[in-house]
PDB file of C-alpha atoms and ligand atoms in Angstrom:
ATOM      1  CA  UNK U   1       0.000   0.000   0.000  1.00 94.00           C
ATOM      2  CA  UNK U   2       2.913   2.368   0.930  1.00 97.00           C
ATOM      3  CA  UNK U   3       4.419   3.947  -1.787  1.00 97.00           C
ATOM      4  CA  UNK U   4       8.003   6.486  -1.660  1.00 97.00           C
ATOM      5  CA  UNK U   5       9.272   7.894   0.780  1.00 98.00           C
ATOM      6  CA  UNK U   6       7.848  11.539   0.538  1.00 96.00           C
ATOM      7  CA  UNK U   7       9.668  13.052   3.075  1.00 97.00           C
ATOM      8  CA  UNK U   8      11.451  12.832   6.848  1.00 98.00           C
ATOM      9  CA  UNK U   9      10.310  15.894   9.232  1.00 97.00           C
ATOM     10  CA  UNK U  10      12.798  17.351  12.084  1.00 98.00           C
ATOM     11  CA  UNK U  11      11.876  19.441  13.896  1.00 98.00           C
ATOM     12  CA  UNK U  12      14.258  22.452  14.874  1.00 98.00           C
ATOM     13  CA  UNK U  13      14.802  24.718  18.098  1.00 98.00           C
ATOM     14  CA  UNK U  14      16.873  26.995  15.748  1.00 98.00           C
ATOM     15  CA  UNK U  15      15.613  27.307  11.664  1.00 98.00           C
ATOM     16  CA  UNK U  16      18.186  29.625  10.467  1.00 97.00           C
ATOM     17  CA  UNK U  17      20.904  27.392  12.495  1.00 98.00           C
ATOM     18  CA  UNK U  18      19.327  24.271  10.673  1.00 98.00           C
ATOM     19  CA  UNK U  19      18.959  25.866   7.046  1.00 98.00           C
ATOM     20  CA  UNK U  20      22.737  26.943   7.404  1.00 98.00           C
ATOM     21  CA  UNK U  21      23.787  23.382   8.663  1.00 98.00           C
ATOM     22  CA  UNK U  22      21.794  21.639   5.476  1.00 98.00           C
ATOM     23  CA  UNK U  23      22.676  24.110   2.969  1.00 98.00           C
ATOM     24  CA  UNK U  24      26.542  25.211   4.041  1.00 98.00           C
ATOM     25  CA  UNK U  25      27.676  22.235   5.627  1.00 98.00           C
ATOM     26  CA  UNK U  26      26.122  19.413   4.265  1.00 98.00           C
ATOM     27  CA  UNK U  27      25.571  21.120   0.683  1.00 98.00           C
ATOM     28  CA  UNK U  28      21.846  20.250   0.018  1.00 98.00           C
ATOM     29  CA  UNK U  29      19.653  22.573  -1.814  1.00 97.00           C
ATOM     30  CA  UNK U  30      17.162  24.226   0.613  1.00 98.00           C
ATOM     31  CA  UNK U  31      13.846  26.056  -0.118  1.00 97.00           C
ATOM     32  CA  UNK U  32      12.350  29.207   1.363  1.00 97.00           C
ATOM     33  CA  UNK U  33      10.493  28.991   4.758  1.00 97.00           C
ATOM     34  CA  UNK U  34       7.014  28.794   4.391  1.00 95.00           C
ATOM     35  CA  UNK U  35       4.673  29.597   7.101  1.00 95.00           C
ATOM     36  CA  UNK U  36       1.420  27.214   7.748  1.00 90.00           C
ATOM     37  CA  UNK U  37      -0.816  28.840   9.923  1.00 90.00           C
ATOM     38  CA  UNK U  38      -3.287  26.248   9.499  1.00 84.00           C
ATOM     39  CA  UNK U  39      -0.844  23.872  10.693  1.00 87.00           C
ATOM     40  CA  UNK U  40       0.794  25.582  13.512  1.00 93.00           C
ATOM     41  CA  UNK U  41       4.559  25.542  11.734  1.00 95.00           C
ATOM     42  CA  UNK U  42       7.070  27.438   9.490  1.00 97.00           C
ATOM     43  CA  UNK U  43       8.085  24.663   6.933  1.00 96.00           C
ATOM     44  CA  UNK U  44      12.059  24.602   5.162  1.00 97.00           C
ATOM     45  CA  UNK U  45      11.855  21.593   2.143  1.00 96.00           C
ATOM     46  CA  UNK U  46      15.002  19.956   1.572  1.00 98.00           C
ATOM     47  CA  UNK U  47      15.352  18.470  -1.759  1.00 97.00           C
ATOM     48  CA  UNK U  48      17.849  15.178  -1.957  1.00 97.00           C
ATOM     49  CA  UNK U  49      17.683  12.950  -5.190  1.00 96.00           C
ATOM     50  CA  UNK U  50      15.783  10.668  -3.612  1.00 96.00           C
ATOM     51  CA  UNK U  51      13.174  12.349  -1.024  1.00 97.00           C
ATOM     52  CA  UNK U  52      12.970  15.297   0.797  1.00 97.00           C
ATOM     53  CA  UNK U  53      13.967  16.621   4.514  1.00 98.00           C
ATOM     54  CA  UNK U  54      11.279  19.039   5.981  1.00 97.00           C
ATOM     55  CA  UNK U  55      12.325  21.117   8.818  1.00 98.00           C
ATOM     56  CA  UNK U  56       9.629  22.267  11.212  1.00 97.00           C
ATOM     57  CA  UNK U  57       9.840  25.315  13.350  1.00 98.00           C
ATOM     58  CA  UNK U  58       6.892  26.257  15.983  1.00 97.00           C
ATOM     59  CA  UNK U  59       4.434  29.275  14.389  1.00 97.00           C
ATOM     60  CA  UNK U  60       2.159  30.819  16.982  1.00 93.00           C
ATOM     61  CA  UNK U  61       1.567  29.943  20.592  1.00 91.00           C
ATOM     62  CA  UNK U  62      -0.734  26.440  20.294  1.00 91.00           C
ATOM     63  CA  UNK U  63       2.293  25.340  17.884  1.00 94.00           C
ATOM     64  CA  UNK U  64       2.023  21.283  17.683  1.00 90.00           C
ATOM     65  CA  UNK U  65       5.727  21.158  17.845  1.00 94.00           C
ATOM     66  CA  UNK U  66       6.484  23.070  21.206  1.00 96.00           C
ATOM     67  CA  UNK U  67       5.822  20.318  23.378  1.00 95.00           C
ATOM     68  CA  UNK U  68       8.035  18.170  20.965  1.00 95.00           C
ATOM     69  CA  UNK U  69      11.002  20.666  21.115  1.00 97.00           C
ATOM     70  CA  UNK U  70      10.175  21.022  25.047  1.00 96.00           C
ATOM     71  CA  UNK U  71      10.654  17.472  25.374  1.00 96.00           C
ATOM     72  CA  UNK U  72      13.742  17.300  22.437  1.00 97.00           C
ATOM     73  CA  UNK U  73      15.367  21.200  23.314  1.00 97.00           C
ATOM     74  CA  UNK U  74      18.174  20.184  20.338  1.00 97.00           C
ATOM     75  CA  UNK U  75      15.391  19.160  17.682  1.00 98.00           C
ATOM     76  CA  UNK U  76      14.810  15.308  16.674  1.00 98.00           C
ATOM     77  CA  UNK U  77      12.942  13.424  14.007  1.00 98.00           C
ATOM     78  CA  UNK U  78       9.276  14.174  14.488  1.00 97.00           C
ATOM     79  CA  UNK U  79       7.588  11.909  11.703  1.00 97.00           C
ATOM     80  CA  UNK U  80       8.240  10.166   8.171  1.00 98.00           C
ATOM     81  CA  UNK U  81       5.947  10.520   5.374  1.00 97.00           C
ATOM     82  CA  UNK U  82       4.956   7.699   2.831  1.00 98.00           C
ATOM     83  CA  UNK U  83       3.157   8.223  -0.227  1.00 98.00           C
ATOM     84  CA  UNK U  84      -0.428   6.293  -0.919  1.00 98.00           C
ATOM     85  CA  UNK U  85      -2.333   6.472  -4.064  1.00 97.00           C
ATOM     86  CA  UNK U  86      -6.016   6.720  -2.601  1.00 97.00           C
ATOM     87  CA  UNK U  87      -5.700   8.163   0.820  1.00 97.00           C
ATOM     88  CA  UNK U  88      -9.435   7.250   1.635  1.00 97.00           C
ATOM     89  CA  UNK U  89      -8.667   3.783   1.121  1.00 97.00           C
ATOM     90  CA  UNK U  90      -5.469   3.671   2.905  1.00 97.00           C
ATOM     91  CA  UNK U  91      -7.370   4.874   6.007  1.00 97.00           C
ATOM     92  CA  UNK U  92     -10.134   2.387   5.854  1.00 97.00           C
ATOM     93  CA  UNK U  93      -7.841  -0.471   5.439  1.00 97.00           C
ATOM     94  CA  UNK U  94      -5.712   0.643   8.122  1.00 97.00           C
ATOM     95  CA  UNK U  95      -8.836   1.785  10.682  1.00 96.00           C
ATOM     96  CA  UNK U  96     -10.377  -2.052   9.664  1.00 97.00           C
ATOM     97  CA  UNK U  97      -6.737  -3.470  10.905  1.00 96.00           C
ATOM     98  CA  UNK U  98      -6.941  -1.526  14.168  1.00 96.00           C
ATOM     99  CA  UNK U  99      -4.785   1.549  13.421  1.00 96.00           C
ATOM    100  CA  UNK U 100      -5.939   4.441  15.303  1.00 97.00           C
ATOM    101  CA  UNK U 101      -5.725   7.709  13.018  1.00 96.00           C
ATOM    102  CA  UNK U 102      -5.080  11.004  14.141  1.00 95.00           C
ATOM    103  CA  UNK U 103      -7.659  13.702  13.325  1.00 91.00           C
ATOM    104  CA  UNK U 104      -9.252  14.013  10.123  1.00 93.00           C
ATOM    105  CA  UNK U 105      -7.260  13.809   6.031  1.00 94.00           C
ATOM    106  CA  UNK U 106      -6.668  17.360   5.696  1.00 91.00           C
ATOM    107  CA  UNK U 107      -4.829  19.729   2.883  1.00 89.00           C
ATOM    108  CA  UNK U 108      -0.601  19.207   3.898  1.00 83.00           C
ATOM    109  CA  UNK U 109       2.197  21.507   3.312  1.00 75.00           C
ATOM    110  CA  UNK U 110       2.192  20.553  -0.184  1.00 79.00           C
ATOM    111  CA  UNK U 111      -1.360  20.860  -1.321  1.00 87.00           C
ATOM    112  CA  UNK U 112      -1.793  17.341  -1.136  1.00 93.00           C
ATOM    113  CA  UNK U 113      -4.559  14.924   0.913  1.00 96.00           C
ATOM    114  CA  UNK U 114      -2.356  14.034   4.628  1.00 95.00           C
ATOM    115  CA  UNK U 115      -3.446  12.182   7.442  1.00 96.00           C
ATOM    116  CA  UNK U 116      -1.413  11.065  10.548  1.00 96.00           C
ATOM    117  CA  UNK U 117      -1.242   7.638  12.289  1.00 97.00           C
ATOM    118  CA  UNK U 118      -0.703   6.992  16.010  1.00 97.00           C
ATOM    119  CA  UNK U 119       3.149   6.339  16.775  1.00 97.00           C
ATOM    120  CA  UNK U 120       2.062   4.041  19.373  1.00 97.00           C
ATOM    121  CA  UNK U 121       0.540   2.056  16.563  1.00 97.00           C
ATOM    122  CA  UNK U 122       3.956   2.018  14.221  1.00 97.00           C
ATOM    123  CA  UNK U 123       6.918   1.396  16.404  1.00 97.00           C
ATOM    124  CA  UNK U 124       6.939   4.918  18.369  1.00 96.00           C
ATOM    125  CA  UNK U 125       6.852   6.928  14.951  1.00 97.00           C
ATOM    126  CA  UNK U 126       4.281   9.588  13.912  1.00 97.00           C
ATOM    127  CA  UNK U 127       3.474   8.823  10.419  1.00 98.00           C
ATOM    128  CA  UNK U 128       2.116  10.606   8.088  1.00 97.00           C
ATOM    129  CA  UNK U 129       0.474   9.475   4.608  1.00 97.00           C
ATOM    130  CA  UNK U 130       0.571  11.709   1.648  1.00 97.00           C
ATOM    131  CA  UNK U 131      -1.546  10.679  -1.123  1.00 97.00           C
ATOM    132  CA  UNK U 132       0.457  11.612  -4.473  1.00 94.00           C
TER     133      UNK U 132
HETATM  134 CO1   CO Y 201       5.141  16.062   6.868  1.00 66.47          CO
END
């Protein structure tokens, strides 16, 4: 059912530390910060041949990611993303196997259908489905 990897989120006490660390010191090309209100997070994309890197940074005070960085003050890995093809059906098949999902499938960072999956559910990871 899984498709790509889409992407690998970090989350970052510091963004301008972190954009200078990916794009001076490990020589990746790194994209503008966008802000995501709807989302709670300023967003960096990190293009590698293969996938992408996505650093989040908190945006506003109910920011999903404070507690994260609270709990991980130098930034850690906060969720992967795999690509589906129909993210309706992915859900049903995995609610049906006893996955619990996270919220509703909303719009992500890139336009596209997301929806989350407990990390208690896959091995202590958040993951996050991207239908492409
Ligand atoms: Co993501």
């Amino acid at each position: 059912m899984i498709g790509n990897l889409n992407h690998v989120a970090i989350a970052v006490p510091d963004l301008d530390r972190a954009i200078a660390t990916y794009r001076d010191m490990l020589g990746a090309k790194v994209g503008a910060p966008q802000d995501e209100p709807a989302h709670g997070v300023t967003v960096v994309f990190i293009s590698l041949p293969n996938t992408k890197i996505e650093l989040l940074y908190p945006l506003g005070e109910n920011s999903p990611i404070r507690g994260f960085l609270a709990k991980n003050p130098s930034g850690g890995i906060h969720h992967i993303c795999y690509e589906v093809a129909d993210i309706n059906a992915a859900r049903d098949k995995l609610v049906s196997g006893g996955a619990r999902v996270l919220g509703d499938i909303k719009t992500g960072a890139h336009g596209k259908p997301v929806l989350f999956l407990h990390p208690k559910d896959f091995n202590g990871t958040l993951v996050e489905l991207e239908q492409i």
